[in-house]
């Protein structure tokens, strides 16, 4: 009994408040706009982003360079979408094991990702999406990610093995 109580307290301390069961309907509903963003990237479809972001969404990228200080850049959704011009390269972003937490009409998706161009590893990092439910639909209100080119190989290999 004491061991079970201690285990329950340990699990509670390590699980984010509001975490939902992977694969549940709630989990899938929150991930839907996130996955749609990844699909829009792959299709290079800037217009495909609009339906999933709040019009006032904030986007922040932290560029991490080995041996130098990180550079933080804030961009608008329009600037982000502008980077999806048609091109010959195939783009792919994979977030293999996202954590989803929900409290009422507020949700968060957090997870490591890898980004590939033409199937080759380009960079990796962590994505952090904040979402709110508006009129029954989850919208991304902010997206923050870091981007690095070192230490990505193991995560890339793990995502390919799935």
Coordinates of C-alpha atoms in Angstrom, one line a residue:
X1 CA 0.0 0.0 0.0
X2 CA 2.8 2.5 0.9
X3 CA 4.7 1.5 -2.3
X4 CA 1.6 2.1 -4.4
X5 CA 1.0 5.5 -2.8
X6 CA 4.7 6.5 -3.3
X7 CA 4.5 5.3 -7.0
X8 CA 1.3 7.4 -7.5
X9 CA 2.9 10.5 -6.1
X10 CA 6.0 10.0 -8.2
X11 CA 4.0 9.5 -11.4
X12 CA 1.9 12.6 -10.6
X13 CA 5.1 14.7 -10.1
X14 CA 6.5 13.6 -13.4
X15 CA 3.4 14.0 -15.5
X16 CA 2.4 17.5 -16.7
X17 CA -0.8 18.8 -15.2
X18 CA -3.6 18.1 -17.7
X19 CA -1.6 15.5 -19.6
X20 CA -4.0 13.3 -21.7
X21 CA -3.7 9.7 -22.8
X22 CA -1.9 9.4 -26.1
X23 CA -4.3 8.3 -28.9
X24 CA -7.4 9.5 -27.0
X25 CA -10.0 11.6 -28.8
X26 CA -8.8 14.7 -26.8
X27 CA -5.1 14.0 -27.7
X28 CA -6.0 13.6 -31.4
X29 CA -8.1 16.8 -31.4
X30 CA -5.3 18.9 -30.0
X31 CA -2.7 17.3 -32.3
X32 CA -4.9 17.9 -35.4
X33 CA -3.8 21.5 -36.1
X34 CA -0.2 20.6 -35.2
X35 CA -0.2 17.8 -37.7
X36 CA -1.9 20.0 -40.3
X37 CA 1.0 22.5 -39.9
X38 CA 3.5 19.6 -40.6
X39 CA 1.3 18.6 -43.6
X40 CA 1.3 22.2 -44.9
X41 CA 5.1 22.3 -44.6
X42 CA 5.5 19.1 -46.6
X43 CA 3.1 20.4 -49.2
X44 CA 4.7 23.9 -49.2
X45 CA 1.2 25.2 -48.8
X46 CA 1.3 28.5 -47.0
X47 CA -2.5 28.9 -47.3
X48 CA -2.9 25.6 -45.5
X49 CA -1.6 27.2 -42.3
X50 CA -4.3 29.9 -41.9
X51 CA -7.1 27.7 -40.7
X52 CA -4.9 26.3 -37.8
X53 CA -3.4 29.5 -36.4
X54 CA -5.1 32.3 -34.5
X55 CA -4.6 35.4 -36.7
X56 CA -2.6 37.1 -33.9
X57 CA -0.3 34.0 -33.3
X58 CA 3.3 34.7 -32.2
X59 CA 6.1 32.6 -33.6
X60 CA 9.6 32.4 -32.0
X61 CA 12.6 30.5 -33.2
X62 CA 15.8 30.0 -31.2
X63 CA 18.7 29.3 -33.5
X64 CA 21.4 27.4 -31.6
X65 CA 24.9 27.4 -33.0
X66 CA 27.6 25.3 -31.4
X67 CA 30.2 27.5 -29.8
X68 CA 28.1 30.7 -30.0
X69 CA 25.2 32.4 -28.3
X70 CA 21.7 31.5 -29.4
X71 CA 19.9 33.9 -31.6
X72 CA 16.2 34.5 -30.9
X73 CA 13.9 35.6 -33.8
X74 CA 10.3 36.6 -33.5
X75 CA 8.3 36.2 -36.8
X76 CA 4.7 36.7 -37.9
X77 CA 2.6 34.0 -39.3
X78 CA 2.9 35.7 -42.7
X79 CA 6.7 35.6 -42.5
X80 CA 6.6 32.0 -41.6
X81 CA 4.2 31.2 -44.4
X82 CA 6.3 33.2 -46.8
X83 CA 9.1 30.6 -46.3
X84 CA 6.9 27.9 -47.9
X85 CA 7.4 29.0 -51.4
X86 CA 7.2 26.2 -54.0
X87 CA 10.4 24.4 -54.6
X88 CA 11.9 21.1 -55.7
X89 CA 13.0 19.9 -52.2
X90 CA 10.8 17.6 -50.2
X91 CA 10.3 19.0 -46.6
X92 CA 9.4 16.8 -43.7
X93 CA 9.0 17.5 -40.0
X94 CA 8.5 14.6 -37.6
X95 CA 7.6 15.0 -33.9
X96 CA 7.7 11.3 -32.8
X97 CA 6.4 11.5 -29.2
X98 CA 4.6 14.7 -28.4
X99 CA 3.3 15.5 -24.9
X100 CA -0.2 16.9 -24.9
X101 CA -1.7 18.7 -21.9
X102 CA -5.2 20.2 -21.7
X103 CA -7.0 22.3 -19.1
X104 CA -10.4 23.4 -20.3
X105 CA -10.0 25.4 -23.5
X106 CA -6.2 25.7 -23.1
X107 CA -3.7 23.1 -24.5
X108 CA 0.0 22.7 -25.0
X109 CA 1.9 20.3 -27.3
X110 CA 5.6 19.9 -26.6
X111 CA 8.1 17.5 -28.2
X112 CA 11.3 16.9 -29.9
X113 CA 11.3 17.0 -33.7
X114 CA 13.6 16.3 -36.7
X115 CA 13.4 18.2 -39.9
X116 CA 14.5 16.6 -43.2
X117 CA 15.0 18.0 -46.6
X118 CA 14.9 15.4 -49.4
X119 CA 15.0 12.7 -46.8
X120 CA 18.3 14.0 -45.3
X121 CA 18.5 15.3 -41.8
X122 CA 18.7 19.1 -41.8
X123 CA 18.2 20.0 -38.1
X124 CA 16.3 19.1 -34.9
X125 CA 15.0 20.7 -31.7
X126 CA 11.9 21.0 -29.6
X127 CA 8.5 22.4 -30.8
X128 CA 6.2 24.1 -28.2
X129 CA 2.7 24.8 -29.5
X130 CA 0.2 26.7 -27.3
X131 CA -3.4 26.3 -28.4
X132 CA -6.9 27.6 -27.4
X133 CA -10.2 26.1 -28.2
X134 CA -12.3 28.8 -30.1
X135 CA -15.8 27.9 -31.1
X136 CA -15.0 24.2 -30.5
X137 CA -11.9 24.3 -32.7
X138 CA -8.3 24.2 -31.5
X139 CA -6.2 27.1 -32.8
X140 CA -2.5 27.6 -32.4
X141 CA -1.9 30.9 -30.6
X142 CA 1.9 30.6 -30.4
X143 CA 4.7 28.4 -31.7
X144 CA 8.2 28.4 -30.2
X145 CA 10.9 26.1 -31.4
X146 CA 14.7 25.8 -31.2
X147 CA 16.8 24.7 -34.1
X148 CA 20.2 23.1 -34.0
X149 CA 22.3 20.9 -36.3
X150 CA 24.3 19.0 -33.7
X151 CA 23.1 16.1 -31.6
X152 CA 20.3 15.2 -34.0
X153 CA 21.4 11.8 -35.3
X154 CA 20.1 9.6 -32.5
X155 CA 16.6 11.2 -32.6
X156 CA 16.6 11.0 -36.4
X157 CA 17.5 7.3 -36.3
X158 CA 14.8 6.6 -33.7
X159 CA 12.1 8.3 -35.8
X160 CA 13.1 6.3 -38.8
X161 CA 12.9 3.1 -36.8
X162 CA 9.3 3.6 -35.9

